[in-house]
């Protein structure tokens, strides 16, 4: 799942905001089925081979199976309502906010953070109003990063994986061009330079950027990306899937 696909899928969740989470199942160690009201099931898989996030058609999947992690999620999130979703910039990291009432009747918010980052893919339960800095309650597996700031231990603040390059979702054309030019100066091909220079792009998206560009100059590559970013925006023309041909 690339960053543009993730952005599109998250946009499709908007109609389900406010639905109550009734059940959480784990058909395998990497996958969760989040069953909401109205027979709505959200499938979240962080399998390194097949990462996925999608709303399953009614009756297409069953909420069966459990793991220690899914049981912990059920206790923490069960009965709550889907309150919000967020993407970490244009990275392959998404957070689903579930809001429920505590024993005193106060609203509390917890987040299921899904990191669709290849071999390091993971699921993390985060407490607090902000998913990117809240306190870790649990995680699917230990983080293998050598960075001390990325130890996913319960009780520690959550931190998104360190991005490589400038944030391609927010950088200006000049910033994009400068970062790309520096990567090309290291002897990288155009596609590899885009991937290395801009956080939020991957090999597939980078190939599309270069293919659409009018040449491989920094300005042409930056302009190609900005056009693609606009064309695949769910808010631009109602298109909810990237038009990558």
CSV table of C-alpha atoms in Angstrom, one decimal:
chain,number,residue,atom,x,y,z
A,1,UNK,CA,0.0,0.0,0.0
A,2,UNK,CA,1.5,3.3,-1.1
A,3,UNK,CA,0.9,6.6,0.6
A,4,UNK,CA,-1.5,7.9,-2.0
A,5,UNK,CA,-3.7,4.7,-1.8
A,6,UNK,CA,-3.7,5.1,2.0
A,7,UNK,CA,-4.8,8.7,1.7
A,8,UNK,CA,-7.7,7.6,-0.6
A,9,UNK,CA,-8.8,4.8,1.7
A,10,UNK,CA,-8.9,7.0,4.7
A,11,UNK,CA,-11.1,9.5,2.9
A,12,UNK,CA,-13.5,6.7,2.3
A,13,UNK,CA,-13.9,6.2,6.1
A,14,UNK,CA,-15.6,9.6,6.5
A,15,UNK,CA,-19.1,8.3,6.2
A,16,UNK,CA,-18.5,5.8,9.0
A,17,UNK,CA,-17.5,8.4,11.6
A,18,UNK,CA,-19.6,8.0,14.7
A,19,UNK,CA,-20.3,4.3,14.3
A,20,UNK,CA,-19.8,2.1,17.4
A,21,UNK,CA,-17.2,-0.5,17.4
A,22,UNK,CA,-18.9,-3.8,18.4
A,23,UNK,CA,-16.3,-6.5,17.9
A,24,UNK,CA,-12.6,-7.0,17.1
A,25,UNK,CA,-11.3,-10.3,15.6
A,26,UNK,CA,-7.9,-11.5,14.4
A,27,UNK,CA,-8.1,-14.1,11.7
A,28,UNK,CA,-4.3,-14.2,11.6
A,29,UNK,CA,-1.5,-12.6,13.7
A,30,UNK,CA,-1.2,-9.7,11.3
A,31,UNK,CA,-4.8,-8.9,10.6
A,32,UNK,CA,-7.7,-7.3,12.4
A,33,UNK,CA,-11.4,-7.2,11.5
A,34,UNK,CA,-13.0,-4.2,13.2
A,35,UNK,CA,-16.7,-4.7,13.1
A,36,UNK,CA,-18.8,-1.6,13.5
A,37,UNK,CA,-22.5,-0.9,13.5
A,38,UNK,CA,-24.5,-1.3,10.3
A,39,UNK,CA,-22.6,-4.5,9.4
A,40,UNK,CA,-19.6,-2.4,8.6
A,41,UNK,CA,-16.2,-4.2,8.9
A,42,UNK,CA,-12.9,-2.5,8.5
A,43,UNK,CA,-10.0,-4.8,7.6
A,44,UNK,CA,-6.5,-3.8,8.8
A,45,UNK,CA,-3.6,-5.9,7.9
A,46,UNK,CA,0.1,-5.1,8.5
A,47,UNK,CA,1.4,-8.2,6.9
A,48,UNK,CA,4.8,-7.3,5.3
A,49,UNK,CA,3.8,-9.2,2.2
A,50,UNK,CA,0.2,-7.8,1.8
A,51,UNK,CA,-0.5,-4.6,3.9
A,52,UNK,CA,-4.1,-3.5,3.5
A,53,UNK,CA,-6.7,-1.2,4.9
A,54,UNK,CA,-10.2,-1.4,3.4
A,55,UNK,CA,-13.9,-1.5,4.2
A,56,UNK,CA,-15.2,-5.0,3.5
A,57,UNK,CA,-18.6,-5.4,1.8
A,58,UNK,CA,-21.4,-6.5,4.2
A,59,UNK,CA,-21.0,-10.2,4.9
A,60,UNK,CA,-17.7,-10.5,3.0
A,61,UNK,CA,-15.7,-11.3,6.2
A,62,UNK,CA,-16.6,-12.7,9.5
A,63,UNK,CA,-15.3,-11.5,12.9
A,64,UNK,CA,-13.7,-14.8,14.0
A,65,UNK,CA,-10.4,-15.6,15.8
A,66,UNK,CA,-8.4,-13.8,18.4
A,67,UNK,CA,-4.9,-13.1,19.6
A,68,UNK,CA,-3.6,-11.6,22.8
A,69,UNK,CA,-3.3,-8.2,21.0
A,70,UNK,CA,-6.8,-8.3,19.6
A,71,UNK,CA,-8.1,-9.1,23.1
A,72,UNK,CA,-6.3,-6.1,24.5
A,73,UNK,CA,-7.8,-3.9,21.8
A,74,UNK,CA,-11.2,-5.2,22.5
A,75,UNK,CA,-10.9,-4.2,26.2
A,76,UNK,CA,-9.5,-0.8,25.3
A,77,UNK,CA,-11.6,0.1,22.3
A,78,UNK,CA,-14.7,-2.1,22.4
A,79,UNK,CA,-18.0,-0.1,22.6
A,80,UNK,CA,-16.3,3.1,21.5
A,81,UNK,CA,-17.1,5.1,18.4
A,82,UNK,CA,-14.9,6.0,15.4
A,83,UNK,CA,-14.2,9.6,16.1
A,84,UNK,CA,-11.5,10.6,13.6
A,85,UNK,CA,-8.8,9.3,11.3
A,86,UNK,CA,-5.4,10.8,10.5
A,87,UNK,CA,-2.4,10.2,8.3
A,88,UNK,CA,1.1,11.1,9.3
A,89,UNK,CA,1.9,13.6,6.6
A,90,UNK,CA,1.9,11.6,3.5
A,91,UNK,CA,3.7,8.6,5.1
A,92,UNK,CA,2.3,5.1,5.2
A,93,UNK,CA,1.1,5.5,8.8
A,94,UNK,CA,-2.5,5.9,9.8
A,95,UNK,CA,-4.3,6.4,13.1
A,96,UNK,CA,-7.9,5.5,13.8
A,97,UNK,CA,-9.3,7.4,16.8
A,98,UNK,CA,-11.9,5.6,19.0
A,99,UNK,CA,-13.8,7.6,21.6
A,100,UNK,CA,-15.6,6.1,24.5
A,101,UNK,CA,-16.8,7.0,28.0
A,102,UNK,CA,-14.8,6.2,31.1
A,103,UNK,CA,-16.3,5.1,34.5
A,104,UNK,CA,-17.0,8.8,35.4
A,105,UNK,CA,-18.7,9.5,32.1
A,106,UNK,CA,-15.9,11.5,30.6
A,107,UNK,CA,-15.0,11.1,27.0
A,108,UNK,CA,-11.6,9.5,26.4
A,109,UNK,CA,-9.8,8.9,23.1
A,110,UNK,CA,-7.5,6.2,22.1
A,111,UNK,CA,-5.9,5.4,18.7
A,112,UNK,CA,-5.1,2.3,16.7
A,113,UNK,CA,-2.0,3.3,14.8
A,114,UNK,CA,-1.2,1.2,11.7
A,115,UNK,CA,2.3,1.4,10.2
A,116,UNK,CA,2.2,0.0,6.7
A,117,UNK,CA,6.0,0.2,6.4
A,118,UNK,CA,7.0,-3.1,4.8
A,119,UNK,CA,9.1,-5.4,6.9
A,120,UNK,CA,8.7,-3.0,9.9
A,121,UNK,CA,4.9,-2.9,9.7
A,122,UNK,CA,3.2,-2.7,13.0
A,123,UNK,CA,0.0,-1.9,15.0
A,124,UNK,CA,0.2,0.3,18.1
A,125,UNK,CA,-2.4,1.2,20.7
A,126,UNK,CA,-1.9,4.9,21.8
A,127,UNK,CA,-3.7,6.8,24.5
A,128,UNK,CA,-4.4,10.5,24.5
A,129,UNK,CA,-5.8,13.2,22.2
A,130,UNK,CA,-2.9,13.2,19.8
A,131,UNK,CA,-1.9,9.9,18.2
A,132,UNK,CA,1.6,11.0,17.2
A,133,UNK,CA,2.7,11.9,20.8
A,134,UNK,CA,0.3,9.9,23.0
A,135,UNK,CA,1.3,7.2,25.5
A,136,UNK,CA,1.8,3.7,24.2
A,137,UNK,CA,-0.6,1.2,25.8
A,138,UNK,CA,0.3,-1.9,23.7
A,139,UNK,CA,1.8,-2.9,20.4
A,140,UNK,CA,1.6,-5.9,18.1
A,141,UNK,CA,5.3,-6.5,18.2
A,142,UNK,CA,8.6,-5.0,19.4
A,143,UNK,CA,10.0,-2.3,17.2
A,144,UNK,CA,13.3,-3.3,15.5
A,145,UNK,CA,14.6,0.2,15.0
A,146,UNK,CA,17.9,1.0,16.6
A,147,UNK,CA,16.7,4.5,17.4
A,148,UNK,CA,16.0,5.0,21.1
A,149,UNK,CA,13.2,7.3,20.3
A,150,UNK,CA,11.4,4.5,18.5
A,151,UNK,CA,11.3,1.9,21.3
A,152,UNK,CA,7.6,1.0,21.3
A,153,UNK,CA,7.4,0.1,24.9
A,154,UNK,CA,4.2,0.6,26.9
A,155,UNK,CA,4.3,3.8,28.8
A,156,UNK,CA,6.6,5.6,26.4
A,157,UNK,CA,5.5,8.4,24.0
A,158,UNK,CA,4.7,7.2,20.5
A,159,UNK,CA,6.8,8.5,17.7
A,160,UNK,CA,6.2,7.9,14.0
A,161,UNK,CA,9.0,6.2,12.1
A,162,UNK,CA,11.8,8.6,11.1
A,163,UNK,CA,10.9,9.9,7.6
A,164,UNK,CA,13.5,9.9,4.9
A,165,UNK,CA,13.7,13.1,3.0
A,166,UNK,CA,11.4,16.2,2.9
A,167,UNK,CA,7.7,15.8,3.5
A,168,UNK,CA,6.4,15.5,0.0
A,169,UNK,CA,2.9,16.4,1.1
A,170,UNK,CA,3.8,19.9,2.3
A,171,UNK,CA,7.1,20.9,0.7
A,172,UNK,CA,7.2,23.7,-1.9
A,173,UNK,CA,8.3,23.1,-5.5
A,174,UNK,CA,11.6,24.7,-4.7
A,175,UNK,CA,12.2,22.5,-1.7
A,176,UNK,CA,11.2,19.4,-3.7
A,177,UNK,CA,13.5,20.3,-6.5
A,178,UNK,CA,16.5,21.0,-4.2
A,179,UNK,CA,16.1,17.7,-2.4
A,180,UNK,CA,15.8,15.8,-5.7
A,181,UNK,CA,18.8,17.5,-7.1
A,182,UNK,CA,20.9,16.6,-4.1
A,183,UNK,CA,19.9,12.9,-4.4
A,184,UNK,CA,20.8,12.9,-8.1
A,185,UNK,CA,24.1,14.3,-7.2
A,186,UNK,CA,24.8,11.1,-5.3
A,187,UNK,CA,24.6,9.2,-8.5
A,188,UNK,CA,21.0,7.9,-8.1
A,189,UNK,CA,18.7,7.3,-11.0
A,190,UNK,CA,15.7,9.6,-11.3
A,191,UNK,CA,13.3,7.1,-9.7
A,192,UNK,CA,15.6,6.2,-6.8
A,193,UNK,CA,16.4,9.9,-6.3
A,194,UNK,CA,12.7,10.7,-5.8
A,195,UNK,CA,12.2,7.9,-3.4
A,196,UNK,CA,15.3,8.9,-1.4
A,197,UNK,CA,14.6,12.6,-1.4
A,198,UNK,CA,10.9,12.8,-0.7
A,199,UNK,CA,9.2,11.2,2.3
A,200,UNK,CA,5.8,9.8,1.3
A,201,UNK,CA,6.9,8.4,-2.0
A,202,UNK,CA,7.9,4.8,-2.8
A,203,UNK,CA,9.2,3.0,-5.8
A,204,UNK,CA,5.8,2.7,-7.5
A,205,UNK,CA,4.8,6.3,-7.0
A,206,UNK,CA,8.3,7.5,-7.9
A,207,UNK,CA,8.1,5.6,-11.2
A,208,UNK,CA,4.8,7.3,-12.0
A,209,UNK,CA,6.2,10.7,-11.2
A,210,UNK,CA,9.2,10.3,-13.5
A,211,UNK,CA,7.1,8.8,-16.3
A,212,UNK,CA,4.7,11.8,-16.2
A,213,UNK,CA,7.4,14.4,-16.0
A,214,UNK,CA,8.5,16.5,-18.9
A,215,UNK,CA,12.2,15.5,-18.5
A,216,UNK,CA,14.3,14.7,-15.5
A,217,UNK,CA,15.3,18.2,-14.4
A,218,UNK,CA,14.6,19.1,-10.8
A,219,UNK,CA,11.8,21.5,-11.7
A,220,UNK,CA,10.2,19.1,-14.1
A,221,UNK,CA,10.1,16.3,-11.5
A,222,UNK,CA,8.8,18.6,-8.8
A,223,UNK,CA,6.0,19.9,-11.1
A,224,UNK,CA,5.1,16.3,-12.0
A,225,UNK,CA,4.7,15.3,-8.4
A,226,UNK,CA,2.6,18.4,-7.5
A,227,UNK,CA,0.2,17.6,-10.4
A,228,UNK,CA,-0.1,14.0,-9.3
A,229,UNK,CA,-0.7,15.0,-5.7
A,230,UNK,CA,-3.5,17.3,-6.9
A,231,UNK,CA,-5.0,14.7,-9.3
A,232,UNK,CA,-5.2,12.0,-6.6
A,233,UNK,CA,-6.6,14.2,-3.9
A,234,UNK,CA,-10.0,12.9,-2.8
A,235,UNK,CA,-11.2,16.4,-2.4
A,236,UNK,CA,-10.1,17.6,-5.9
A,237,UNK,CA,-12.7,16.0,-8.1
A,238,UNK,CA,-14.4,13.2,-6.0
A,239,UNK,CA,-11.9,10.6,-7.2
A,240,UNK,CA,-11.1,8.3,-4.2
A,241,UNK,CA,-8.4,6.2,-5.9
A,242,UNK,CA,-5.1,7.3,-7.3
A,243,UNK,CA,-5.1,7.4,-11.1
A,244,UNK,CA,-1.9,5.5,-11.6
A,245,UNK,CA,-1.9,4.0,-15.1
